[in-house]
C-alpha positions as CSV (number, residue, x, y, z in Angstrom):
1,X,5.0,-12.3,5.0
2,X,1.9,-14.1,4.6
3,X,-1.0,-12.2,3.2
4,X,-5.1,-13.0,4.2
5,X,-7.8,-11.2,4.4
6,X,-8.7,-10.5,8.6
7,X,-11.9,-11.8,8.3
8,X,-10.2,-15.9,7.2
9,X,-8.1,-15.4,10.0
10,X,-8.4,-17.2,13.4
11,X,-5.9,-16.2,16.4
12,X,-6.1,-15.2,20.0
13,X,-3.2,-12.7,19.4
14,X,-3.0,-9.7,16.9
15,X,0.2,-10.7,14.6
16,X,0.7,-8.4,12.2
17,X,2.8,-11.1,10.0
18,X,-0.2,-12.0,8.9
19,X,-1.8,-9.0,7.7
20,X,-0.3,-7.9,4.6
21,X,1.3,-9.4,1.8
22,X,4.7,-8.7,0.0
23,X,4.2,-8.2,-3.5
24,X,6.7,-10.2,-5.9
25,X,7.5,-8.7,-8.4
26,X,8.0,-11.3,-11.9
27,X,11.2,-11.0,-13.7
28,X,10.7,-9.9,-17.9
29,X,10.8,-11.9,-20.2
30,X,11.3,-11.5,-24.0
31,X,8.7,-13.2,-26.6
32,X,10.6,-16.1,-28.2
33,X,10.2,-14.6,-32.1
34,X,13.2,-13.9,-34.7
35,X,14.3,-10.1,-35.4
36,X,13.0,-7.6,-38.0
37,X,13.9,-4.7,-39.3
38,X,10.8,-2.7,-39.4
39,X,7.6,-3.2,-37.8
40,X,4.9,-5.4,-39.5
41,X,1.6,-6.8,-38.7
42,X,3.2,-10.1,-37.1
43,X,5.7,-10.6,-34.7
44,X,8.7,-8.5,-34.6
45,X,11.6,-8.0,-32.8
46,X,12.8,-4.4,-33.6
47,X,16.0,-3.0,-31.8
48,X,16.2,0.6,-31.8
49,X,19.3,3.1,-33.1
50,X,21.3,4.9,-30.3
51,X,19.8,8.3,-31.0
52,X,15.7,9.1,-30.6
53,X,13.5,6.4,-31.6
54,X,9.8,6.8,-32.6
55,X,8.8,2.9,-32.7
56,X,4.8,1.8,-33.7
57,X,4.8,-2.1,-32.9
58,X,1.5,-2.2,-34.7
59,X,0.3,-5.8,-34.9
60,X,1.6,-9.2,-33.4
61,X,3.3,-9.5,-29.9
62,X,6.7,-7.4,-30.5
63,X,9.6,-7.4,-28.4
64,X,10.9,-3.8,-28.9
65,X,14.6,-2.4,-27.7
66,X,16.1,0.5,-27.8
67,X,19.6,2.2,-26.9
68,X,20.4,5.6,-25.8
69,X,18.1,8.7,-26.5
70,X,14.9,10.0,-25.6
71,X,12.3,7.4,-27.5
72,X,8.9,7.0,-27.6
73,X,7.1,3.9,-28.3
74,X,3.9,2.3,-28.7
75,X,3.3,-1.7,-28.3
76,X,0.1,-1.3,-30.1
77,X,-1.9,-4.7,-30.4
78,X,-0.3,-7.8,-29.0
79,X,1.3,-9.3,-26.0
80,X,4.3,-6.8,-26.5
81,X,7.7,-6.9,-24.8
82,X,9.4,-3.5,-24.3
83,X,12.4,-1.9,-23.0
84,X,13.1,1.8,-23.4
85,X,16.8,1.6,-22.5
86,X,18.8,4.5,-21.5
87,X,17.1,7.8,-21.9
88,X,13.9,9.9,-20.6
89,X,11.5,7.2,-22.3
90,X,7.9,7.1,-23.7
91,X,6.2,3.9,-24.1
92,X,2.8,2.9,-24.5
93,X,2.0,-0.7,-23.9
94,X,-1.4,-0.8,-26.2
95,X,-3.5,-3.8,-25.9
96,X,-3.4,-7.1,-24.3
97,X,-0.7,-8.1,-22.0
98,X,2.3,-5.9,-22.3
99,X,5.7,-6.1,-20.2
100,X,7.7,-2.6,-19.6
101,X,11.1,-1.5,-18.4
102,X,11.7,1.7,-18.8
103,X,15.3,1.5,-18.2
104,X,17.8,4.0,-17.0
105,X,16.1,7.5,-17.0
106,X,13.0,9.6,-15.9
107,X,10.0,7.5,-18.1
108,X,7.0,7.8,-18.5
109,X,4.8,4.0,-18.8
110,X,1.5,3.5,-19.9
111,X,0.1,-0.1,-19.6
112,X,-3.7,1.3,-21.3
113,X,-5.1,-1.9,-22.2
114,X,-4.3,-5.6,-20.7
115,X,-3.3,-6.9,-17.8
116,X,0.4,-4.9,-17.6
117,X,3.7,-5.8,-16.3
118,X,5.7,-2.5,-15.7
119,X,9.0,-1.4,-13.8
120,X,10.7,1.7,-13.9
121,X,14.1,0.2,-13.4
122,X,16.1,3.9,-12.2
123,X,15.0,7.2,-12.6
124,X,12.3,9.4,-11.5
125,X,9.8,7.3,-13.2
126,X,5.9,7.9,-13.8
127,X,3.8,4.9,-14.3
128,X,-0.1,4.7,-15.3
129,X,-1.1,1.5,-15.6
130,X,-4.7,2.3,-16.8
131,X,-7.7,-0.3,-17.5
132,X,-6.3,-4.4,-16.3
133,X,-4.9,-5.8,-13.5
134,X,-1.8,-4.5,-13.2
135,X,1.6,-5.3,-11.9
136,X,3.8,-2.0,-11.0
137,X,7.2,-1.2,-10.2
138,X,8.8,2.2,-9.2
139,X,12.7,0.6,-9.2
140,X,14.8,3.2,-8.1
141,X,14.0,6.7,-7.9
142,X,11.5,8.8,-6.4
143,X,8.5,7.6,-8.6
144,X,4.8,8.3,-9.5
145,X,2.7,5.0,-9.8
146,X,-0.9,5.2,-10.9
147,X,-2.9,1.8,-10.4
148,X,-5.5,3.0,-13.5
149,X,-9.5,1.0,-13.3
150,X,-8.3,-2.5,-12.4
151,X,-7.1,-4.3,-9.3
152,X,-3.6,-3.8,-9.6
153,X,-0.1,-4.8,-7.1
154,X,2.0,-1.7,-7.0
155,X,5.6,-1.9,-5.1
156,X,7.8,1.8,-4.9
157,X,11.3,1.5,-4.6
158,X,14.0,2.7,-3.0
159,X,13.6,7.0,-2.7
160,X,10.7,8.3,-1.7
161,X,7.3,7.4,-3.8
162,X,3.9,8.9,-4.3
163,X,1.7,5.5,-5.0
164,X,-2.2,5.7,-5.8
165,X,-4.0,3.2,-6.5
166,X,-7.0,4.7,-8.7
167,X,-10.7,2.8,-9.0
168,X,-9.7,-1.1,-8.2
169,X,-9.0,-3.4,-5.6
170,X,-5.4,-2.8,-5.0
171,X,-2.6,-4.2,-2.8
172,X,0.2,-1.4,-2.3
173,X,3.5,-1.1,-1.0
174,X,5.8,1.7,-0.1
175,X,9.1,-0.2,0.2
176,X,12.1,2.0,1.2
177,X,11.4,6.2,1.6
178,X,8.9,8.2,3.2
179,X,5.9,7.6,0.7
180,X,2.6,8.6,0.3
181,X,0.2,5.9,-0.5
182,X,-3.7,6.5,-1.2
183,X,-6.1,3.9,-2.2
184,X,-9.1,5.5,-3.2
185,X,-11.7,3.2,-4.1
186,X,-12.7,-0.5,-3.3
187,X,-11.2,-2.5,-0.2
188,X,-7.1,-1.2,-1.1
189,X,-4.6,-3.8,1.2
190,X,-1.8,-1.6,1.7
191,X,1.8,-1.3,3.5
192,X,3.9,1.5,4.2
193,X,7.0,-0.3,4.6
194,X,9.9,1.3,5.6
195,X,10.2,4.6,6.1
196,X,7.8,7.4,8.3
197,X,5.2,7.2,5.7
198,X,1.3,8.9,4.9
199,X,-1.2,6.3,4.1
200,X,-4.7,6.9,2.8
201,X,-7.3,4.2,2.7
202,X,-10.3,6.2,1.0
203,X,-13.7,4.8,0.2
204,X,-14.3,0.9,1.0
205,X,-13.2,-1.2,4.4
206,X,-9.4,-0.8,4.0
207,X,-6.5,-2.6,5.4
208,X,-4.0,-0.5,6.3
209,X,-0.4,-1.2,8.0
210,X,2.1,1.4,8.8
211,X,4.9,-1.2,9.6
212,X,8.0,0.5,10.2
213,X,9.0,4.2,10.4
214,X,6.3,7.3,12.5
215,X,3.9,7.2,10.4
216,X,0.4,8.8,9.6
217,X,-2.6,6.2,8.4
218,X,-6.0,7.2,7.8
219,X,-9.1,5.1,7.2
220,X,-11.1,7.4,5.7
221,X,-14.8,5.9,5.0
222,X,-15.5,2.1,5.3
223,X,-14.7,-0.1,8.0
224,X,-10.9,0.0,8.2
225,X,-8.3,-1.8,9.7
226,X,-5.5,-0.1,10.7
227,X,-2.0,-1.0,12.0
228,X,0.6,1.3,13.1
229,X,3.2,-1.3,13.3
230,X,6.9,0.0,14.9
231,X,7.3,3.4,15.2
232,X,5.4,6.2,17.1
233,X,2.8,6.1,14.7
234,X,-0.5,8.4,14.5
235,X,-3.9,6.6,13.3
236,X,-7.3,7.6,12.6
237,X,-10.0,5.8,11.6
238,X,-12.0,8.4,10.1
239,X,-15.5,7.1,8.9
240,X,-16.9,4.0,9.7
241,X,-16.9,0.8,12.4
242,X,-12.5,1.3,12.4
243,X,-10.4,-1.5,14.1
244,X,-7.0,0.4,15.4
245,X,-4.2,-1.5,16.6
246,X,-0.8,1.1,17.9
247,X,1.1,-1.8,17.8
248,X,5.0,-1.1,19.1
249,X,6.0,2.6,20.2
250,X,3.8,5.6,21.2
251,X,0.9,6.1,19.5
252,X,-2.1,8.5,18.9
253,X,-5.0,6.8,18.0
254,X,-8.1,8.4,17.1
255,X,-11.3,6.3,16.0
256,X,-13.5,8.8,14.2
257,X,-17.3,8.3,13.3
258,X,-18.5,4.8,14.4
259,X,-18.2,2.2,16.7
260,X,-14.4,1.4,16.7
261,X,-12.3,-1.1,18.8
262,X,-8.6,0.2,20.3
263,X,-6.3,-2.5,20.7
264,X,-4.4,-3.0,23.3
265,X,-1.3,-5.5,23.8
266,X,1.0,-5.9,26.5
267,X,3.9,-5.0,26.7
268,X,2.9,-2.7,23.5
269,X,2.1,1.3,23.9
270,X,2.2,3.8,25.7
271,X,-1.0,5.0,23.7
272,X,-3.1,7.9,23.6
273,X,-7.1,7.3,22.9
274,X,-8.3,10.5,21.9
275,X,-12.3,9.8,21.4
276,X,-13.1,6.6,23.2
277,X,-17.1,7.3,23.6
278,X,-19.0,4.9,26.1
279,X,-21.0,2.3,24.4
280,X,-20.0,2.7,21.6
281,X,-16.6,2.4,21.2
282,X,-14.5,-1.0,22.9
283,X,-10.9,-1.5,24.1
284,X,-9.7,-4.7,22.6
285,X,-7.3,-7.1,25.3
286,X,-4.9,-9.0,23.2
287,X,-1.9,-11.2,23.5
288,X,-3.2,-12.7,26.9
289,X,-4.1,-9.2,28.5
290,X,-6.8,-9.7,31.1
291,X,-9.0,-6.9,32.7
292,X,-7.8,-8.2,36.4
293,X,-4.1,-7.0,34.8
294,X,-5.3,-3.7,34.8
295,X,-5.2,-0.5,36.7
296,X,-7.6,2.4,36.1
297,X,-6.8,5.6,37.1
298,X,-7.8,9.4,36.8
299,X,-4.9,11.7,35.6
300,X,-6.1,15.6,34.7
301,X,-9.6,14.4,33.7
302,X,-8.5,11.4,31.5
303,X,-8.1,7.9,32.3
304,X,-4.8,5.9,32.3
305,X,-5.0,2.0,32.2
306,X,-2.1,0.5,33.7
307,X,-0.3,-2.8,34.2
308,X,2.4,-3.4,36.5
309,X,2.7,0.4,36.8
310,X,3.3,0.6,33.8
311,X,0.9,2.7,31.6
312,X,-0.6,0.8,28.6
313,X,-2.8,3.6,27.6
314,X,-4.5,6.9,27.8
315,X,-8.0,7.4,27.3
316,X,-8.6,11.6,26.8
317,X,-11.2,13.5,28.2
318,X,-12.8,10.5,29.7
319,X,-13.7,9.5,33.5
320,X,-13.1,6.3,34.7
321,X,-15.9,5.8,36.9
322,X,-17.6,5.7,33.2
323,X,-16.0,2.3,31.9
324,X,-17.6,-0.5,32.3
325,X,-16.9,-4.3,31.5
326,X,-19.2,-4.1,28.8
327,X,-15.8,-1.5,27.4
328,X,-13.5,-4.1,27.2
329,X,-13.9,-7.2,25.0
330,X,-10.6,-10.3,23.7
331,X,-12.4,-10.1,20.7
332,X,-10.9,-8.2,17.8
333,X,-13.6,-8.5,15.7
């Protein structure tokens, strides 16, 4: 999929193709250096014994290997290439720009300084990519992926992940499994994938998209987007001036604190509107919908809106004698 931000994009109807991007994630590649035996201030390429290793890359960008065994090693200084192999792995990628594959195993990856590359490959794996912009991936396994201070792209894998992405800007994926994704700070872009997943958006105006699976997103504080995709999803907006889009399946939507807009599609829902409050809230017509298309009526003191006899939505705990045109708007934004 295509990935902008809303606010660049210019459409009549709400596609969801274009509000999230896939992360790619780059393939490894070894520096280009001859091999040493032991580890020196320039650049070395040091492959590991097929018990334990304890490896210090010190200075110079290394490329450091090692077999089977439990191992522990630190990049130090350098733009360092390192693959833990087989085994329950340490590594610690040390400053600059470091690339990391923990191999087969349950590792745990530290970028710490640099802008990191960092993949789990199998195991349970837990990933910190600290200060930079990172580049994060679970691989197989149910995995633990911290994003660190720095606007980082972290992708799970295949099991089922816990992802957070820590003080930056971050774009986040779930992939495959039920996962649970939290933002935290700044304005966080993330997907659930597949899989019924639990997404957190957290401080800042957040874009959040279920996508496949029953899932639960929350905005949180900011002025949040948030998309259930497929699925009978459940949204709420929390904090905040929240767009909330159901999108396919049956959806509860609640907008929280502010002035939110519902959106509604046809052919989309049914949907349940649990806190629609009169001017301040708006129903959003999308994909062509017109108000003339619609039927209001009063079912055990909340409104339905119909078309075709069909019911689009339900509005809670709300009269329809009280919606006005002034509730319904084809703007999103």
């Amino acid at each position: 999929m295509s990935f902008s931000f809303l606010k660049d994009l210019n459409y009549d109807i709400y596609d969801p193709t274009n509000f999230i991007k896939n992360i790619v994630f780059k393939s490894l590649e070894a520096n280009a250096i001859s091999e040493s035996k032991v580890a020196s201030n320039g650049e070395d390429d040091i492959l590991g014994a097929v018990e334990a290793d304890i490896i210090f890359g010190l200075a110079g960008s290394d490329n450091i290997e090692t077999g089977e065994g439990d191992d522990y090693i630190n990049g130090n200084q350098g733009d360092d290439f390192i693959d833990g192999g087989n085994g329950n792995d340490t590594v610690l990628g040390g400053k600059e720009n470091d690339q990391i594959a923990g191999g087969d195993g349950e590792d745990e990856l530290y970028g710490n300084l640099g802008n990191d590359i960092i993949t789990g490959n199998t195991g349970n794996d837990w990933i910190n990519g600290n200060p930079g912009d990172d580049l994060i991936h679970g691989g197989d396994g149910e995995d633990q992926l911290y994003g660190g201070q720095g606007d980082e792209s972290i992708k799970g894998g295949n099991k089922d992940d816990l992802i957070f992405g820590n003080l930056g800007a971050d774009i986040i994926e779930g992939n495959e499994g039920d996962d649970l994704l939290l933002g935290n700070q700044q304005n966080d872009t993330i997907s659930g994938n597949s899989g019924s997943d639990l997404i957190y958006g957290g401080k800042a105006s957040d874009l959040l998209d279920g996508n496949e699976g029953n899932d639960l997103v929350w905005g949180d504080q900011g002025d949040d987007t948030l998309d259930g995709g497929e699925g009978n999803d459940i949204l709420n907006g929390g904090q905040g001036n929240d767009i909330l889009v159901g999108a396919e399946g049956a959806d509860i939507l609640t907008g929280g604190e502010g002035n939110d807009r519902f959106v509604l599609v046809a052919g989309f829902g049914p949907d349940i509107i649990n806190d629609f409050t009169i001017g301040e809230d708006m129903i959003v017509l999308d994909g062509g919908l017109i108000l003339e298309q619609l039927t209001l009526t009063a079912v055990n003191g909340s409104t339905q809106l119909l078309i075709n006899g069909q019911i689009l939505a339900t509005l809670n705990n709300l009269d329809p004698n009280l919606l006005t045109f002034s509730s319904f708007t084809t703007s999103v934004f």
